[in-house]
XYZ file of C-alpha atoms in Angstrom:
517
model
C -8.027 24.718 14.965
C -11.196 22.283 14.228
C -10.951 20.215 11.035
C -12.413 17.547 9.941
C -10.645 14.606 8.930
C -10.882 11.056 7.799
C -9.797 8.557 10.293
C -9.772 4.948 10.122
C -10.267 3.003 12.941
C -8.975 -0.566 13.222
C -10.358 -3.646 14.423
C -9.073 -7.077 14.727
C -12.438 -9.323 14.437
C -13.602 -12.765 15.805
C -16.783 -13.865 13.370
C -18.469 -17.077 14.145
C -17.850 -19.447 11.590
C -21.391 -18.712 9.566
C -19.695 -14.933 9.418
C -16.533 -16.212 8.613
C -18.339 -17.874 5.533
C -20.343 -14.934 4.146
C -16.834 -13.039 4.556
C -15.203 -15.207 2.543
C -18.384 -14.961 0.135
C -18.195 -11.039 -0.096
C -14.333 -11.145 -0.592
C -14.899 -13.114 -3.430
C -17.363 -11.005 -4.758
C -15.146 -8.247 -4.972
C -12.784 -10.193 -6.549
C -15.538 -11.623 -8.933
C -16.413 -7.842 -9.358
C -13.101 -6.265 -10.280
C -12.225 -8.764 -12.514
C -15.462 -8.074 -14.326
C -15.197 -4.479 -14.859
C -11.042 -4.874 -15.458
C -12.098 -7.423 -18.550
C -14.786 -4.846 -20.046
C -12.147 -2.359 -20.253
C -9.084 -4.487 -22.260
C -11.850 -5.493 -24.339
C -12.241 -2.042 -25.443
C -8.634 -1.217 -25.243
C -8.447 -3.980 -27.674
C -10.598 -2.947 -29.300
C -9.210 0.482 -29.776
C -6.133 -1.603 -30.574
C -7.920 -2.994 -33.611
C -8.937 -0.172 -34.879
C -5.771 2.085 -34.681
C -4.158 -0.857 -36.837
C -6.880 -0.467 -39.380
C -6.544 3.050 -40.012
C -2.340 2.508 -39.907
C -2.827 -0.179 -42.450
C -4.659 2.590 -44.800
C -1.262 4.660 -44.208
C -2.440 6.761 -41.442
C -0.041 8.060 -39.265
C 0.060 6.285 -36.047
C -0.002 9.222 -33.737
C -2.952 10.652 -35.677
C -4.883 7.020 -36.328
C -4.405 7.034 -32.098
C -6.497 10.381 -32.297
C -9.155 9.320 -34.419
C -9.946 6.044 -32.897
C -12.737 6.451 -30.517
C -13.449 3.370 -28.170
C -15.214 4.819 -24.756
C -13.837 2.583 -22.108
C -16.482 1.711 -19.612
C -16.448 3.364 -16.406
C -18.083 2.273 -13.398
C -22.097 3.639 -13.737
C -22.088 1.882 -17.323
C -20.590 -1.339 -15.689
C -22.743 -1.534 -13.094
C -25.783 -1.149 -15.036
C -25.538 -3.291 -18.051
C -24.288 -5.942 -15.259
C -27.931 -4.937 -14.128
C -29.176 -6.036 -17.440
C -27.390 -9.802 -17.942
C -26.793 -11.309 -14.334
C -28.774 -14.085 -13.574
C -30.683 -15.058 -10.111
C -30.420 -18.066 -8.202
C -33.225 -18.131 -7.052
C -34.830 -18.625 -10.368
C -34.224 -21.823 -12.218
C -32.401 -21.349 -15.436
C -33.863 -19.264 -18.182
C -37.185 -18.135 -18.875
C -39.273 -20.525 -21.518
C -38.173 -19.274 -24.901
C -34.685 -17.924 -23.740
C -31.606 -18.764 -25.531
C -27.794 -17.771 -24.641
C -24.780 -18.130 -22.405
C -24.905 -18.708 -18.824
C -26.002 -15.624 -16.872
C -23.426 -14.261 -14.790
C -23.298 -13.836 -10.732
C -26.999 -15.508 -10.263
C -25.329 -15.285 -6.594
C -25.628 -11.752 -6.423
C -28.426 -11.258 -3.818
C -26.516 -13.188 -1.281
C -23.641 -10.150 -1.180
C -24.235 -6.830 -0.228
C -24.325 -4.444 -3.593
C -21.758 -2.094 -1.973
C -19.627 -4.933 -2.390
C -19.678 -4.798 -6.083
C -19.977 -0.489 -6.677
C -16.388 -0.686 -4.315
C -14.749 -2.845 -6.444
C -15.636 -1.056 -9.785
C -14.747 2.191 -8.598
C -11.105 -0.036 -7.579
C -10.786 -1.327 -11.320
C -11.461 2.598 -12.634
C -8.417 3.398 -10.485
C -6.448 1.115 -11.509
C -7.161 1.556 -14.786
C -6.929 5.737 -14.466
C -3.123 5.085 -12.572
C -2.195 3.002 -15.482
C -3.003 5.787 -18.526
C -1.370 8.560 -15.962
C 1.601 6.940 -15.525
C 1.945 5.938 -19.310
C 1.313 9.743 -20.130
C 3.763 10.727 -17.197
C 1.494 12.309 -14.864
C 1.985 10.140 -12.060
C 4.701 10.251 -9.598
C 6.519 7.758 -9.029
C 7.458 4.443 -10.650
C 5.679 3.192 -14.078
C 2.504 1.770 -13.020
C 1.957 -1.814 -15.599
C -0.883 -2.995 -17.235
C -3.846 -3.676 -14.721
C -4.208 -7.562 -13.875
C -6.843 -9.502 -13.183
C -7.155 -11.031 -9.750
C -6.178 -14.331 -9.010
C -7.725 -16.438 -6.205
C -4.199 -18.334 -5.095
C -2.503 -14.438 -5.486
C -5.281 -11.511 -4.492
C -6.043 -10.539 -0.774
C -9.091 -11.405 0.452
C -10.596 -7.685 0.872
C -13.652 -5.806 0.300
C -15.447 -2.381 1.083
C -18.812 -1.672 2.216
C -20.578 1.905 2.540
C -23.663 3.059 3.614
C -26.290 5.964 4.216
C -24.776 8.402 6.522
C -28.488 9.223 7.102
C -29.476 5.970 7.759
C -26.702 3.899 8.825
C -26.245 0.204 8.526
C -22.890 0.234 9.526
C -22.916 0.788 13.380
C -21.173 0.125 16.553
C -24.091 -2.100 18.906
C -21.740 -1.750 21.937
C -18.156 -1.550 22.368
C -17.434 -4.947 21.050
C -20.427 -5.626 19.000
C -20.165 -3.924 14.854
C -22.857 -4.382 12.619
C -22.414 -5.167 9.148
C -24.585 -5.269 6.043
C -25.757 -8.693 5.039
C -23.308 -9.906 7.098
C -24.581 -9.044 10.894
C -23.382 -8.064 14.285
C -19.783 -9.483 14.468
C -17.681 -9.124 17.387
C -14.544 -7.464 18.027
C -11.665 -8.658 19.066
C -10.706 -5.085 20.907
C -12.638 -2.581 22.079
C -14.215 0.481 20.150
C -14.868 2.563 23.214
C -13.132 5.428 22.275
C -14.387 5.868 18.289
C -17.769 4.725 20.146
C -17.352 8.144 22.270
C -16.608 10.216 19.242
C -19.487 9.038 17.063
C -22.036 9.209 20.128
C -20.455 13.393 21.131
C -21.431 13.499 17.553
C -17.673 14.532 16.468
C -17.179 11.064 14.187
C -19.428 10.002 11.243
C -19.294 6.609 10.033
C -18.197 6.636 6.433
C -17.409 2.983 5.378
C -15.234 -0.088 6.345
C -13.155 -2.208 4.638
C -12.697 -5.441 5.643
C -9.502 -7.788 5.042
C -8.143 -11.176 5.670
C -4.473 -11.203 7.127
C -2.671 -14.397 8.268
C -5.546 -16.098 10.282
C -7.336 -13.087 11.189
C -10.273 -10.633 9.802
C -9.449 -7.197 10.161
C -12.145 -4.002 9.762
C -11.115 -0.675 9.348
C -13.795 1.730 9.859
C -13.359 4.951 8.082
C -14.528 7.536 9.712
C -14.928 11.923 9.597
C -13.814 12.984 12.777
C -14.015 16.591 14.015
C -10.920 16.961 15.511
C -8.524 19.393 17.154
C -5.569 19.862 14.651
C -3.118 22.049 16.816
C -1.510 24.637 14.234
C 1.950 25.406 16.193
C 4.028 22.766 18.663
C 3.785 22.936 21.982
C 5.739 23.759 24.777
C 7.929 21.213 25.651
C 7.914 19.969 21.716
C 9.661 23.540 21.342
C 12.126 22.846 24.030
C 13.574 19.845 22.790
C 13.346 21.424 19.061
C 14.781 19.427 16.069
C 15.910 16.067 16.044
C 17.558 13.685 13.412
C 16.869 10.427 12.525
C 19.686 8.123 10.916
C 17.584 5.097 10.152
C 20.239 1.827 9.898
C 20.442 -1.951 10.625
C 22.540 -2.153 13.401
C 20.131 0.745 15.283
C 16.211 0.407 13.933
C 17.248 4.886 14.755
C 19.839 6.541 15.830
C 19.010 10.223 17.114
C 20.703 13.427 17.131
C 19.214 14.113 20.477
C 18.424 11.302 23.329
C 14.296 10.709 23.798
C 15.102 11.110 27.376
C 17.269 13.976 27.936
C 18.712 12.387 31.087
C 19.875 9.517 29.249
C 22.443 9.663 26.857
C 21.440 5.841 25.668
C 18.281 6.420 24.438
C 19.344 8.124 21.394
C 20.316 4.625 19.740
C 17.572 2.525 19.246
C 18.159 -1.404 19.112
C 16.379 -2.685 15.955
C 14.127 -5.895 17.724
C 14.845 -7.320 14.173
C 11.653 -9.296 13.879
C 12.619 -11.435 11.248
C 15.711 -13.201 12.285
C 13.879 -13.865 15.709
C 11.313 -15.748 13.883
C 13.689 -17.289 11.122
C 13.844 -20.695 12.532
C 9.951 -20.798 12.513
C 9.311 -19.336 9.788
C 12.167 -21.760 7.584
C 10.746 -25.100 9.288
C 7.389 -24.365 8.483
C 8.123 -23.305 4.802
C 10.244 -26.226 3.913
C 7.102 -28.384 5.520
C 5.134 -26.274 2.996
C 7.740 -26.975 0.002
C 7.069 -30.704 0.985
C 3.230 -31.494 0.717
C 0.962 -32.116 -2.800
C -0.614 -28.933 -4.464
C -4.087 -29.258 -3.552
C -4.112 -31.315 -0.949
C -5.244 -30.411 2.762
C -2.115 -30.645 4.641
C -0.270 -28.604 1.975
C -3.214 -25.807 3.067
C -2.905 -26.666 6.645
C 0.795 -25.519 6.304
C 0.109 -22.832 4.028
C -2.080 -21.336 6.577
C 0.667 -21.712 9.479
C 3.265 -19.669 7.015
C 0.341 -16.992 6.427
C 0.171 -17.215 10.394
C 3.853 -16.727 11.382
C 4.720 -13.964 8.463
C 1.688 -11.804 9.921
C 2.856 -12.108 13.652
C 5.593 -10.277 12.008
C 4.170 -7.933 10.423
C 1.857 -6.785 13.436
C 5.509 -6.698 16.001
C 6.939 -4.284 13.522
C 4.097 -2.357 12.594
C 3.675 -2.542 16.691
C 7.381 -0.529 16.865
C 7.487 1.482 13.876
C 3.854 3.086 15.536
C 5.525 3.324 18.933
C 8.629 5.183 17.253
C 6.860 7.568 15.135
C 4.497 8.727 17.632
C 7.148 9.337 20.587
C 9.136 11.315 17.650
C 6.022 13.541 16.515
C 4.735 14.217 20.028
C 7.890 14.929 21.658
C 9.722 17.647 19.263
C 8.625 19.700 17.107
C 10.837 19.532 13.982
C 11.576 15.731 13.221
C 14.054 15.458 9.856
C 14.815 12.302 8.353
C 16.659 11.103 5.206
C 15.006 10.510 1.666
C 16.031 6.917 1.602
C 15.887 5.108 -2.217
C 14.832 1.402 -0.459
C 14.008 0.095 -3.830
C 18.114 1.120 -5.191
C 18.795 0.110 -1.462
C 17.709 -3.406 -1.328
C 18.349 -3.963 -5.438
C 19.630 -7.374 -6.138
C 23.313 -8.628 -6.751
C 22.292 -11.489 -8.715
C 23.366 -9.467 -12.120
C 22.841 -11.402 -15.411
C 24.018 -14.731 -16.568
C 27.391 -12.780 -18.737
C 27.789 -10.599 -15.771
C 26.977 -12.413 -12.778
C 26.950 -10.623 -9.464
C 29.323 -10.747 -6.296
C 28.709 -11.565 -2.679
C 24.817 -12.031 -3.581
C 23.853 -13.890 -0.712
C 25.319 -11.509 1.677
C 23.537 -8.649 -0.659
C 20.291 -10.795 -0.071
C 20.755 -10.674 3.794
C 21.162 -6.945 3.655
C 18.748 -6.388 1.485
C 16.253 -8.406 4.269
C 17.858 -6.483 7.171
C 16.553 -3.443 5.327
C 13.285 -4.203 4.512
C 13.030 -5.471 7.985
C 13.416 -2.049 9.319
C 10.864 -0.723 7.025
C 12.064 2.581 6.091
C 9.213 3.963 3.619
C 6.346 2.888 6.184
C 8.397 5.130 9.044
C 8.026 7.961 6.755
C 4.711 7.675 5.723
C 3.540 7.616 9.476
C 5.504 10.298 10.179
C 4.071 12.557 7.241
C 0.996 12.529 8.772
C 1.434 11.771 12.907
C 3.271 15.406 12.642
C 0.393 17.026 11.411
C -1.750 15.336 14.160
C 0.226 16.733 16.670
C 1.816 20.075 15.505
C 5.351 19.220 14.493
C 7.319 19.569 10.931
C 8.724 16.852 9.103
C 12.039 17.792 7.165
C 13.551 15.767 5.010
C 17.272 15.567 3.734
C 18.125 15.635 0.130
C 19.219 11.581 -0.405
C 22.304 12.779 -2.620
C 23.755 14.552 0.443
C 26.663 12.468 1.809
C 25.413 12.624 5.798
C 27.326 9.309 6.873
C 30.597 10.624 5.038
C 30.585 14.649 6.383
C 31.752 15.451 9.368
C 29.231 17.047 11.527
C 31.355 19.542 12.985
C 33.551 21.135 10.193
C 31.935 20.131 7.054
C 35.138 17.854 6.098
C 34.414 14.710 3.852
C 35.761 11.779 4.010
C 35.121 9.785 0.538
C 37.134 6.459 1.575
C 34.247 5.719 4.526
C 32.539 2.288 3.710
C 29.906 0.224 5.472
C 32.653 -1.971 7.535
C 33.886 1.695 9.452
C 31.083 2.386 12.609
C 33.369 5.118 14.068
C 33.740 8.508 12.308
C 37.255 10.167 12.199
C 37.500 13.294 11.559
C 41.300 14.157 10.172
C 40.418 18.234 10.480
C 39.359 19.219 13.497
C 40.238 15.339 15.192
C 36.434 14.809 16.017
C 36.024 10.934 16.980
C 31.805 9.879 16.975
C 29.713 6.951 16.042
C 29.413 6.913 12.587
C 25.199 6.543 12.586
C 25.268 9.345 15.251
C 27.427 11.852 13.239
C 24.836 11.381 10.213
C 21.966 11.748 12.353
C 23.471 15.011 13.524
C 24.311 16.100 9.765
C 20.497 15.715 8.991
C 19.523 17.618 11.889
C 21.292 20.175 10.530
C 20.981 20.094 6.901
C 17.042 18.872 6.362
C 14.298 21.579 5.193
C 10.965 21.158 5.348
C 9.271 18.848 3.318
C 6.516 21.542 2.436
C 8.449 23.619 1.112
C 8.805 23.480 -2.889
C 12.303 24.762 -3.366
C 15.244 23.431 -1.065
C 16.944 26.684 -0.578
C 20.843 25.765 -1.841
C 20.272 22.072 -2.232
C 16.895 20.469 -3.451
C 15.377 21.516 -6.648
C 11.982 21.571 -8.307
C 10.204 18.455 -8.924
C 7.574 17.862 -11.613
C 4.482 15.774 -11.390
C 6.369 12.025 -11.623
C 8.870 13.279 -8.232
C 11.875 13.818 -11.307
C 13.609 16.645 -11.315
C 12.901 19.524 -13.585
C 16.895 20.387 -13.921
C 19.255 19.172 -16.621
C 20.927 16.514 -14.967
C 24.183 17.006 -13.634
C 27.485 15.587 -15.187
C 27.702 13.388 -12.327
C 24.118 11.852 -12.796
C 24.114 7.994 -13.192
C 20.522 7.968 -13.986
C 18.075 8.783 -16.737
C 16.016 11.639 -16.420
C 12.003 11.180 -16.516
C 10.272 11.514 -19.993
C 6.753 11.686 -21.386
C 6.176 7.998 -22.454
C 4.261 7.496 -24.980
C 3.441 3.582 -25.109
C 2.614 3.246 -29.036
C 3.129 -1.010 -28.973
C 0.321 -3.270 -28.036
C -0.460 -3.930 -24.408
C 1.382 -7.205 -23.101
C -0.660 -10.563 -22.462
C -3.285 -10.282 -19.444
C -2.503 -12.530 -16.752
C -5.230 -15.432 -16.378
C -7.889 -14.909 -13.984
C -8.120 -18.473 -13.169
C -7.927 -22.429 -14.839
C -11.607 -21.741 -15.558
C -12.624 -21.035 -19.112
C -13.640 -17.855 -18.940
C -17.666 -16.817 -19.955
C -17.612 -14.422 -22.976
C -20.514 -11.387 -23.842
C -20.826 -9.421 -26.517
C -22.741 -6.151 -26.165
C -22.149 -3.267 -29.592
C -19.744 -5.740 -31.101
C -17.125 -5.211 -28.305
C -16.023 -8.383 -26.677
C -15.698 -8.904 -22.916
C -14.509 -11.159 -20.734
C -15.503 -11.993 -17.227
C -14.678 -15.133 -14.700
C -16.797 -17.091 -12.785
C -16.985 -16.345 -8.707
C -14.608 -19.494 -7.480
C-alpha cells in the first residue's frame, strides 16, 4: 500500500568556515527569535495576572475573575508582524531626523533568512500551547513547567528553514553538494544519493531542514514527503520466526526469547558495548581539565569544546547500536513485544533528603548511568515506528506484570527474587533458566498489541495524560492523575542573559525581548 510519509533525512555537514559563521548567525537568530515571542506572551500572562487580582480584590471570585479577564496572548502572525513594525535596519544609520525612542530591535535581520524567525515563533506557540495543556490535564505525560527563555551558555544551537515546494531553495546540487537559503551550497559530509534518487523519480518532496550543532559537528536533517511502499501484513520469513521478546537489562543491552540466528543459540543475548564506561577515563580527564580553567577564558572553551566532542562520540556509538538493534528486530519477525519500562522511577535518585538521607547512593548513581546508557525509551520509540515501516506489530507488556519474578513455564512466582539472583529457579515444576531469558520469554507470551485500547485481562483504559481511568487499586503506591488547575502566580522566568534586557510597550502591555548575543 502507497502512502505518503514524512521522512527526515540526515546529514552530517562540513561548512567552510564563512558557512560555519552565518550558521552560527542563524542559530542565534532563532534563539534571538524565540525568546522574543516567549517574552510577548508572559507579558500578557502577566498581565492577565494583574488583572485577575484586580477583580479578586473587588471580592470576585477567583475562578470567575479568571473567566472574565480577557488578555489575548500573541500568537505567531501578530508577533511576526508588529516585529515588522519596530525592528530596525543596519543598514540605515540610527533613526530617522525627528525620531525619538528605544533602540530598534534585530537591525541584523536582513543578514538571516526570515524562515529563520517564522520557525522559531511557531516553536514558542508550542511551547507555550504544551504548557496550558498540561496545566489543564490534556497532555500526556509528565507536567510540562513554565516556558523558559533561552540561554546562550544552556540552548542548542538549532534552527529551521522552509521553503516553496514550487520553487525550491532548498535543493540537493549533487550528491554531496545542499543548498541552503542565505547560507549557500554547503557540503556534506555523506552522501545523499539515495534521497537524491527519490526526489529526482519524483517520489520525495523537499519540505524543510533543520539544522543543529552537536559536539563539533553541524548536522541537517532534511524533512522530506516520500511516497513510499508501506507493506500492510509481514512477510514470509517475518511470519516464520513469529513473536519475539525483548528483556532489555544491563548486563545484556537485550536478551531475546528467540536467537536472531536460529542456528545459534548465542545470539539471543546481546552484550551491551556499554559506551560510557569505555570512554570514562576520557571523558573524566578532560572534565576535571574543564573544572580547572577561568570562566571566560579560551582554554576553559578549548576544553569545553573537547567534553562537547567526547560526550557526542557517544551519543552517535549508541544511537549507531540501538538503530542496528531495532531494525534487525522489525525486519526479521513480525510481532516484536517489549516491556513498558518507567526509566524516570528506574534511574530515580537515592540521595533522599537531608532528615532522611539515602543508602548505597553511589552505587544507585552507577545503576542509574548503566541504565540510561542502554537507553531504553529511545529503543522503543524506534521501534514504534521501524515496525510500521516494515510490516510487523509492536506489543507491549503491562510494566506492573512481574516478568523477571514468574516462571515462564507454570506461571509460579517467586516474590523473594532480587537483582543479585541471574538464574531463575523454579520450585514447581524444577525449571532452571537465566533469569533475563525467562522474562524475555514471559513477555513473549504475555504482551498485546500496543494498538489496541483495552488489554484484554490485564491493561486498562487510559485517558488523555497516559493515567488510568480506574480507581486505583488497594495496592497502588501512587497518586492518580487530576485536572490541575494552577490558580497561584507563575514562578520567576529564568534570565535570558547578563544583558539588560530592551523593553516595548505596545496597548499598555509590557514586553520584554533580549538582544541577539
Amino acid at each position: 500500500m502507497r502512502q505518503e510519509v514524512l521522512r527526515a533525512f540526515q546529514f552530517a555537514l562540513d561548512p567552510t568556515p564563512a558557512q560555519v559563521e552565518a550558521l552560527t548567525r542563524h542559530a542565534g537568530a532563532a534563539r534571538w527569535a524565540f525568546n522574543h515571542a516567549l517574552g510577548m506572551k508572559v507579558a500578557a500572562h502577566q498581565q492577565w495576572r494583574r488583572e485577575v487580582q484586580a477583580l479578586v480584590d473587588q471580592g470576585v471570585p477567583e475562578a470567575e475573575a479568571g473567566k472574565k479577564a480577557r488578555v489575548p496572548v500573541w500568537s505567531k502572525p501578530q508577533i511576526q508582524k508588529h516585529l515588522n513594525q519596530i525592528k530596525g535596519d543596519s543598514r540605515i544609520d540610527g533613526l530617522p531626523e525627528g525620531v525619538y525612542g528605544p533602540e530598534r530591535p534585530c537591525p541584523w535581520w536582513h543578514e538571516v533568512s526570515t524562515y529563520a524567525f517564522q520557525s522559531a515563533f511557531i516553536d514558542a506557540d508550542r511551547a507555550w500551547k504544551n504548557w496550558l495543556d498540561s496545566l489543564r490535564g490534556a497532555r500526556a505525560g509528565r507536567r510540562v513547567g513554565y516556558p523558559r527563555f533561552k540561554k546562550k551558555s544552556r540552548a542548542r544551537e538549532a534552527f529551521r528553514l522552509h521553503h516553496d515546494v514550487k520553487r525550491p531553495s532548498i535543493r540537493l546540487e549533487s550528491y554531496r553538494r545542499l543548498l541552503l537559503p542565505r547560507i549557500g551550497s554547503v557540503r556534506l559530509h555523506e552522501s545523499a544519493k539515495r534521497m537524491g534518487r527519490l526526489i529526482r523519480h519524483g517520489e520525495a518532496v523537499v519540505q524543510s531542514v533543520a539544522v543543529s550543532r552537536t559536539g563539533h559537528r553541524w548536522y541537517a536533517s532534511v524533512l522530506c514527503k516520500v511516497t513510499t511502499e508501506l507493506p500492510d501484513q509481514p512477510t514470509r520469513r517475518q511470519r516464520q520466526h513469529g513473536r519475539v521478546g525483548v528483556d532489555l537489562g544491563v548486563k545484556h543491552l537485550a536478551v531475546l526469547s528467540q536467537p536472531l540466528e536460529p542456528d545459534d543459540a548465542a545470539t539471543a543475548f546481546l552484550p551491551n558495548p556499554r559506551h560510557v564506561r569505555k570512554t570514562e577515563q576520557r571523558l573524566t580527564k578532560a572534565q576535571r581539565a574543564l573544572a580547572r580553567t577561568q570562566k571566560g577564558s579560551a582554554r576553559r572553551d578549548k576544553a569545553r569544546r573537547r567534553v562537547a566532542r567526547l560526550q557526542h562520540e557517544v551519543a552517535v556509538r549508541r544511537s549507531t547500536v540501538l538503530h542496528t538493534l531495532t531494525k534487525q528486530l522489525a525486519t526479521r519477525f513480525a510481532e516484536v513485544a517489549i516491556e513498558d519500562l518507567n526509566v524516570a522511577g528506574m534511574t530515580r535518585t537515592a540521595r533522599g533528603t537531608r532528615d532522611k538521607p539515602g543508602r548505597r547512593v553511589r552505587q544507585k548513581a552507577g545503576l542509574n548511568q548503566a541504565i540510561l546508557d542502554v537507553a531504553p525509551g529511545e529503543l522503543r520509540r524506534q521501534l514504534t515506528y521501524k515496525t510500521c515501516w516494515y510490516g510487523s506489530t509492536l506489543a507491549v507488556l503491562n510494566r506492573s506484570w512481574p516478568s523477571s519474578k514468574t516462571c515462564s513455564a507454570c506461571g509460579w512466582q517467586n516474590p523473594r527474587l532480587t537483582l543479585a539472583d541471574r538464574t531463575f529457579h523454579c520450585t514447581n515444576c524444577t525449571l532452571t533458566i537465566d533469569r533475563d531469558l525467562n522474562a524475555a520469554h514471559n513477555i513473549a507470551a504475555h504482551a498485546v498489541p500496543a494498538d489496541r485500547p483495552v488489554a484484554p485481562g490485564r491493561g486498562e483504559t487510559q485517558n488523555a495524560r497516559g493515567a488510568p481511568v480506574r480507581p486505583p487499586s488497594p495496592r497502588a503506591g501512587r497518586r492518580e492523575a487530576v485536572k490541575r488547575v494552577d490558580t497561584s502566580p507563575p514562578g520567576p522566568v529564568p534570565p535570558q542573559r547578563s544583558d539588560p534586557l530592551t523593553l516595548f510597550t505596545l496597548n499598555g502591555i509590557r514586553h520584554e525581548t533580549a538582544k541577539r548575543s
